[in-house]
Amino acid sequence: METIGSRIKQARASRGLTQKQVADHFGIQRVSVTQWESDTTTPDVERIPALAPS
C-alpha cells in the first residue's frame, strides 16, 4: 500500500534531492522529513502543494 510518506520519498528521490535539501527548503530539521517518509508524522497541510510533483 502506498502511503503519503512513501510518495514523499519517491518524489524527493526522483528529483535527486536529499532529505536535508527538502528540510532546508521548508526551514525545518532533516529529522522532520525522515518522520514524514516513515509515516511517523505528516507535513502541515500548507506544505503539501509544495511537495507535490509538477
Coordinates of C-alpha atoms in Angstrom, one line a residue:
M1 CA 0.0 0.0 0.0
E2 CA 1.4 3.4 -1.0
T3 CA 1.4 5.9 1.9
I4 CA 1.9 9.6 2.0
G5 CA 5.4 9.0 3.3
S6 CA 6.4 6.7 0.5
R7 CA 5.1 9.1 -2.0
I8 CA 7.1 12.0 -0.5
K9 CA 10.2 9.8 -0.5
Q10 CA 9.6 8.7 -4.1
A11 CA 9.1 12.3 -5.3
R12 CA 12.2 13.5 -3.4
A13 CA 14.4 10.8 -4.8
S14 CA 13.1 11.3 -8.4
R15 CA 14.2 14.9 -8.2
G16 CA 17.6 13.9 -6.9
L17 CA 17.1 15.8 -3.6
T18 CA 18.4 14.8 -0.2
Q19 CA 16.3 15.0 3.0
K20 CA 18.5 17.8 4.1
Q21 CA 17.7 19.8 0.9
V22 CA 14.0 19.3 1.4
A23 CA 14.3 20.3 5.1
D24 CA 16.3 23.4 4.2
H25 CA 13.7 24.5 1.6
F26 CA 11.0 24.4 4.3
G27 CA 13.1 25.8 7.1
I28 CA 12.8 22.6 9.2
Q29 CA 15.1 19.9 10.6
R30 CA 16.0 16.9 8.5
V31 CA 14.6 14.6 11.1
S32 CA 11.1 16.0 10.2
V33 CA 11.5 14.8 6.6
T34 CA 12.6 11.4 7.9
Q35 CA 9.5 11.3 10.0
W36 CA 7.3 12.2 7.0
E37 CA 8.9 9.5 4.9
S38 CA 8.5 6.9 7.6
D39 CA 4.8 7.9 8.2
T40 CA 5.6 8.8 11.8
T41 CA 4.3 12.3 11.2
T42 CA 2.7 14.1 8.3
P43 CA 3.6 17.5 6.9
D44 CA 1.5 20.5 7.6
V45 CA -1.4 21.0 5.1
E46 CA 0.1 24.2 3.7
R47 CA 3.3 22.3 2.8
I48 CA 1.5 19.6 0.7
P49 CA 1.2 21.6 -2.5
A50 CA 5.0 22.4 -2.4
L51 CA 5.7 18.7 -2.1
A52 CA 3.5 17.7 -5.0
P53 CA 5.3 16.8 -8.2
S54 CA 4.7 19.2 -11.0

